[in-house]
CSV table of C-alpha atoms in Angstrom, one decimal:
chain,number,residue,atom,x,y,z
A,1,MET,CA,-162.2,-58.2,-89.6
A,2,THR,CA,-160.0,-59.7,-86.9
A,3,ASP,CA,-160.1,-63.5,-86.5
A,4,ARG,CA,-157.6,-65.1,-84.2
A,5,GLU,CA,-155.0,-63.0,-82.4
A,6,GLY,CA,-152.5,-61.6,-84.9
A,7,GLU,CA,-154.5,-62.7,-87.9
A,8,ILE,CA,-156.9,-60.9,-90.2
A,9,ALA,CA,-159.5,-61.9,-92.7
A,10,LEU,CA,-158.2,-60.4,-95.8
A,11,LYS,CA,-160.6,-57.9,-97.4
A,12,PRO,CA,-160.9,-57.8,-101.2
A,13,ARG,CA,-159.6,-55.0,-103.3
A,14,HIS,CA,-161.1,-54.3,-106.6
A,15,ALA,CA,-158.8,-55.4,-109.4
A,16,ALA,CA,-158.6,-52.4,-111.6
A,17,GLY,CA,-158.2,-53.0,-115.3
A,18,ARG,CA,-159.0,-56.7,-115.3
A,19,GLU,CA,-162.1,-57.4,-117.4
A,20,ASP,CA,-162.4,-61.1,-116.3
A,21,CYS,CA,-162.7,-60.3,-112.6
A,22,ASP,CA,-163.9,-56.7,-112.5
A,23,LEU,CA,-166.0,-56.4,-109.4
A,24,SER,CA,-166.9,-52.8,-109.9
A,25,ASP,CA,-170.2,-53.8,-111.5
A,26,ALA,CA,-171.1,-56.4,-108.9
A,27,HIS,CA,-174.8,-57.0,-108.4
A,28,GLU,CA,-176.3,-55.1,-105.5
A,29,THR,CA,-177.3,-57.3,-102.6
A,30,GLY,CA,-180.9,-58.3,-102.9
A,31,SER,CA,-183.2,-56.7,-105.4
A,32,GLY,CA,-186.4,-56.9,-103.3
A,33,ALA,CA,-187.8,-54.2,-101.0
A,34,GLY,CA,-187.3,-56.0,-97.7
A,35,GLN,CA,-184.5,-54.5,-95.6
A,36,ASP,CA,-184.6,-56.4,-92.3
A,37,PRO,CA,-181.3,-58.3,-92.3
A,38,GLU,CA,-182.5,-60.9,-89.8
A,39,LYS,CA,-185.5,-61.7,-91.9
A,40,ARG,CA,-183.4,-61.9,-95.0
A,41,SER,CA,-181.0,-64.3,-93.3
A,42,GLN,CA,-184.0,-66.4,-92.2
A,43,ILE,CA,-185.2,-66.6,-95.7
A,44,LEU,CA,-181.8,-67.5,-97.1
A,45,ALA,CA,-181.4,-70.3,-94.5
A,46,GLY,CA,-184.7,-71.8,-95.6
A,47,ALA,CA,-183.7,-71.4,-99.3
A,48,ARG,CA,-180.4,-73.1,-98.6
A,49,GLN,CA,-182.2,-76.1,-97.1
A,50,VAL,CA,-184.6,-76.4,-100.0
A,51,PHE,CA,-182.3,-75.8,-102.9
A,52,PHE,CA,-179.6,-78.2,-101.5
A,53,ASP,CA,-182.2,-80.9,-100.7
A,54,ARG,CA,-184.3,-80.7,-103.9
A,55,GLY,CA,-182.2,-78.8,-106.5
A,56,PHE,CA,-183.1,-75.6,-108.3
A,57,ASP,CA,-185.8,-76.9,-110.7
A,58,ALA,CA,-187.7,-78.9,-108.0
A,59,ALA,CA,-187.7,-76.2,-105.4
A,60,SER,CA,-190.7,-73.9,-105.2
A,61,MET,CA,-191.2,-70.5,-103.6
A,62,GLY,CA,-193.9,-72.2,-101.4
A,63,ASP,CA,-191.4,-74.8,-100.2
A,64,ILE,CA,-188.9,-72.1,-99.4
A,65,ALA,CA,-191.5,-70.0,-97.5
A,66,ARG,CA,-192.4,-73.0,-95.4
A,67,ALA,CA,-188.8,-73.9,-94.7
A,68,ALA,CA,-188.0,-70.3,-93.7
A,69,GLY,CA,-191.1,-69.9,-91.6
A,70,VAL,CA,-192.5,-66.9,-93.5
A,71,SER,CA,-195.4,-66.3,-95.8
A,72,LYS,CA,-195.0,-66.3,-99.6
A,73,GLY,CA,-196.0,-62.6,-99.5
A,74,THR,CA,-193.0,-61.9,-97.3
A,75,LEU,CA,-190.8,-63.9,-99.5
A,76,TYR,CA,-191.7,-61.8,-102.5
A,77,VAL,CA,-191.1,-58.6,-100.5
A,78,TYR,CA,-187.5,-59.6,-100.2
A,79,PHE,CA,-186.9,-61.4,-103.5
A,80,GLU,CA,-188.5,-60.9,-106.9
A,81,ASN,CA,-188.5,-64.6,-107.9
A,82,LYS,CA,-186.7,-67.9,-107.4
A,83,GLU,CA,-183.8,-66.9,-109.7
A,84,ASP,CA,-183.2,-63.8,-107.6
A,85,LEU,CA,-183.4,-65.7,-104.4
A,86,PHE,CA,-180.9,-68.4,-105.6
A,87,ALA,CA,-178.6,-65.7,-106.9
A,88,GLU,CA,-178.6,-64.0,-103.5
A,89,LEU,CA,-177.9,-67.4,-101.8
A,90,VAL,CA,-175.0,-67.9,-104.2
A,91,SER,CA,-173.5,-64.6,-103.2
A,92,SER,CA,-174.1,-65.3,-99.5
A,93,GLU,CA,-172.5,-68.8,-99.6
A,94,CYS,CA,-169.5,-67.6,-101.5
A,95,GLY,CA,-169.0,-64.6,-99.2
A,96,GLU,CA,-169.1,-66.8,-96.1
A,97,THR,CA,-166.6,-69.2,-97.7
A,98,ALA,CA,-164.2,-66.4,-98.5
A,99,GLU,CA,-164.3,-65.1,-95.0
A,100,ARG,CA,-163.2,-68.5,-93.7
A,101,MET,CA,-160.6,-69.2,-96.4
A,102,PHE,CA,-158.5,-66.2,-96.4
A,103,VAL,CA,-157.5,-65.7,-92.7
A,104,VAL,CA,-153.8,-65.1,-92.5
A,105,ASP,CA,-151.3,-62.8,-90.8
A,106,PRO,CA,-150.0,-60.4,-93.4
A,107,ASP,CA,-146.8,-60.1,-91.4
A,108,GLU,CA,-146.1,-63.8,-91.4
A,109,ALA,CA,-142.5,-64.1,-92.3
A,110,ASP,CA,-142.7,-67.8,-93.3
A,111,LEU,CA,-144.1,-67.4,-96.7
A,112,GLU,CA,-144.2,-71.1,-97.5
A,113,ALA,CA,-146.2,-71.8,-94.3
A,114,ALA,CA,-148.7,-69.0,-95.0
A,115,LEU,CA,-149.3,-70.1,-98.6
A,116,THR,CA,-149.7,-73.7,-97.5
A,117,LYS,CA,-152.3,-72.6,-94.9
A,118,ILE,CA,-154.2,-70.7,-97.6
A,119,GLY,CA,-154.1,-73.5,-100.0
A,120,ARG,CA,-155.3,-76.0,-97.5
A,121,SER,CA,-158.2,-73.7,-96.4
A,122,PHE,CA,-159.1,-73.2,-100.1
A,123,ILE,CA,-159.3,-76.9,-100.9
A,124,THR,CA,-161.2,-77.7,-97.7
A,125,ALA,CA,-163.7,-75.0,-98.5
A,126,ILE,CA,-164.4,-75.9,-102.1
A,127,LEU,CA,-164.6,-79.6,-101.4
A,128,ARG,CA,-167.4,-79.2,-98.8
A,129,PRO,CA,-170.5,-81.0,-100.0
A,130,SER,CA,-172.5,-77.8,-99.9
A,131,SER,CA,-169.9,-76.0,-102.1
A,132,ILE,CA,-169.9,-78.9,-104.6
A,133,ALA,CA,-173.7,-78.9,-104.6
A,134,LEU,CA,-173.8,-75.2,-105.2
A,135,LEU,CA,-171.3,-75.3,-108.1
A,136,ARG,CA,-173.1,-78.1,-109.8
A,137,THR,CA,-176.4,-76.2,-109.6
A,138,VAL,CA,-174.9,-73.0,-110.9
A,139,ILE,CA,-173.4,-74.9,-113.8
A,140,SER,CA,-176.7,-76.6,-114.6
A,141,ILE,CA,-178.8,-73.4,-114.7
A,142,SER,CA,-176.4,-70.6,-115.7
A,143,GLY,CA,-177.2,-71.1,-119.4
A,144,LYS,CA,-180.8,-70.3,-118.7
A,145,PHE,CA,-180.1,-67.8,-115.9
A,146,PRO,CA,-176.8,-66.1,-116.8
A,147,ASP,CA,-177.1,-63.6,-113.9
A,148,VAL,CA,-176.7,-66.6,-111.5
A,149,GLY,CA,-173.5,-67.6,-113.2
A,150,ARG,CA,-172.2,-64.1,-113.1
A,151,ARG,CA,-173.0,-63.6,-109.5
A,152,PHE,CA,-171.2,-66.9,-108.7
A,153,PHE,CA,-168.2,-65.8,-110.7
A,154,GLU,CA,-168.0,-62.5,-109.0
A,155,ALA,CA,-168.6,-63.7,-105.4
A,156,GLY,CA,-166.6,-66.9,-105.8
A,157,PRO,CA,-163.5,-67.0,-108.0
A,158,CYS,CA,-163.1,-63.2,-108.4
A,159,GLU,CA,-163.6,-62.6,-104.7
A,160,GLY,CA,-161.0,-65.3,-103.8
A,161,ILE,CA,-158.5,-63.8,-106.3
A,162,SER,CA,-159.1,-60.3,-104.9
A,163,ARG,CA,-158.6,-61.4,-101.3
A,164,LEU,CA,-155.4,-63.4,-102.0
A,165,SER,CA,-154.1,-60.5,-104.0
A,166,VAL,CA,-154.1,-58.4,-100.9
A,167,PHE,CA,-151.8,-60.9,-99.2
A,168,LEU,CA,-149.5,-61.2,-102.2
A,169,LYS,CA,-149.2,-57.5,-102.6
A,170,ALA,CA,-148.1,-57.2,-99.0
A,171,LYS,CA,-145.4,-59.8,-99.6
A,172,VAL,CA,-144.2,-58.0,-102.7
A,173,GLU,CA,-143.9,-54.8,-100.7
A,174,GLN,CA,-142.0,-56.8,-98.0
A,175,GLY,CA,-139.6,-58.0,-100.7
A,176,LEU,CA,-140.5,-61.7,-100.4
A,177,LEU,CA,-142.1,-62.0,-103.8
A,178,ASP,CA,-141.4,-60.5,-107.2
A,179,ILE,CA,-144.8,-60.2,-109.0
A,180,GLU,CA,-145.9,-57.7,-111.6
A,181,ASP,CA,-149.6,-58.8,-111.7
A,182,VAL,CA,-150.8,-60.0,-108.3
A,183,ASP,CA,-154.3,-60.8,-109.5
A,184,GLN,CA,-152.9,-63.1,-112.2
A,185,ALA,CA,-150.5,-64.7,-109.7
A,186,ALA,CA,-153.4,-65.2,-107.2
A,187,SER,CA,-155.5,-67.0,-109.9
A,188,GLN,CA,-152.5,-69.1,-110.8
A,189,PHE,CA,-151.9,-70.2,-107.2
A,190,LEU,CA,-155.5,-71.2,-106.6
A,191,THR,CA,-155.7,-73.1,-109.8
A,192,LEU,CA,-152.5,-75.0,-109.0
A,193,CYS,CA,-153.9,-75.9,-105.6
A,194,LYS,CA,-157.1,-77.5,-107.0
A,195,ASP,CA,-155.6,-79.1,-110.0
A,196,GLY,CA,-156.5,-82.8,-110.2
A,197,VAL,CA,-158.4,-82.6,-106.9
A,198,THR,CA,-161.8,-80.9,-107.6
A,199,ILE,CA,-162.9,-82.3,-110.9
A,200,PRO,CA,-163.3,-85.9,-109.8
A,201,VAL,CA,-165.5,-84.7,-106.9
A,202,LEU,CA,-167.5,-82.4,-109.2
A,203,VAL,CA,-168.3,-85.1,-111.7
A,204,GLY,CA,-169.4,-87.5,-109.0
A,205,ALA,CA,-166.4,-89.6,-108.0
A,206,PRO,CA,-167.6,-91.9,-105.2
A,207,ASP,CA,-164.8,-91.3,-102.9
A,208,ALA,CA,-163.5,-88.1,-101.3
A,209,PRO,CA,-160.0,-87.2,-102.2
A,210,ASP,CA,-157.3,-88.8,-100.1
A,211,PRO,CA,-156.0,-86.2,-97.6
A,212,ALA,CA,-152.5,-87.1,-98.8
A,213,VAL,CA,-153.4,-86.3,-102.4
A,214,VAL,CA,-154.8,-82.9,-101.3
A,215,GLU,CA,-151.7,-82.2,-99.2
A,216,LYS,CA,-149.5,-83.2,-102.2
A,217,SER,CA,-151.4,-80.9,-104.5
A,218,VAL,CA,-151.2,-77.9,-102.1
A,219,ARG,CA,-147.5,-78.3,-101.4
A,220,GLY,CA,-146.8,-78.8,-105.1
A,221,ALA,CA,-148.6,-75.6,-105.8
A,222,VAL,CA,-146.6,-73.7,-103.2
A,223,ARG,CA,-143.3,-75.1,-104.5
A,224,VAL,CA,-144.1,-74.1,-108.1
A,225,PHE,CA,-145.4,-70.7,-107.1
A,226,LEU,CA,-142.3,-69.8,-105.1
A,227,ARG,CA,-140.0,-70.9,-107.8
A,228,ALA,CA,-141.9,-68.7,-110.2
A,229,TYR,CA,-142.4,-65.6,-108.0
A,230,GLY,CA,-139.9,-65.9,-105.1
A,231,SER,CA,-137.6,-62.9,-104.9
A,232,ASP,CA,-133.8,-63.1,-104.6
A,233,ARG,CA,-134.4,-62.9,-100.8
A,234,ARG,CA,-136.3,-66.1,-100.8
A,235,THR,CA,-135.0,-69.5,-101.7
A,236,ALA,CA,-137.8,-71.7,-102.9
A,237,PRO,CA,-137.8,-75.3,-101.6
């Protein structure tokens, strides 16, 4: 997928041999019989409004049908139940976030600048109110509905790691990085970026993180990452 001129949205690659983020068994999109993509998107838009406004427990399929402008019968043609619908919404939201986050020129020679851009995009995406609301809901219901948690893990963290791994692998091949396990390195970089930034928001801190704090976290992550994985051709800052 081409974004701006000279940039691409990195597509994921399946991480072979990694049990924690093995996407080979990913849930098929939508388990209902409905196949009209426009109608499915219409239903997901209504579901997004209801789930985010009322939460999972308070939302009903009737509420979602009304918000989506469809009948309950149509709703059940596309989705088996509320759990199935929410799981599909999770996959959709995470997929859209990943498309926005990982847009970078794989031939960018300034590795520090490219990683900084990725880190900023990552933090901006996961701190969006809708992203925080989604994560809180997933955490609250995944004990009862483990498939929802699994779908979030696959479409969120694992997808992000997979997409970033594509970029890191290209930089290894270009001689800018020295990494044996690009999936592990991708996970480490994203974890470093969000360290100390996301937890306060997730648990209900009243104020959004100071932009200066976010910038410091991202630049610190880039600095540590380059010192750990920069090749002899690259001098880390």
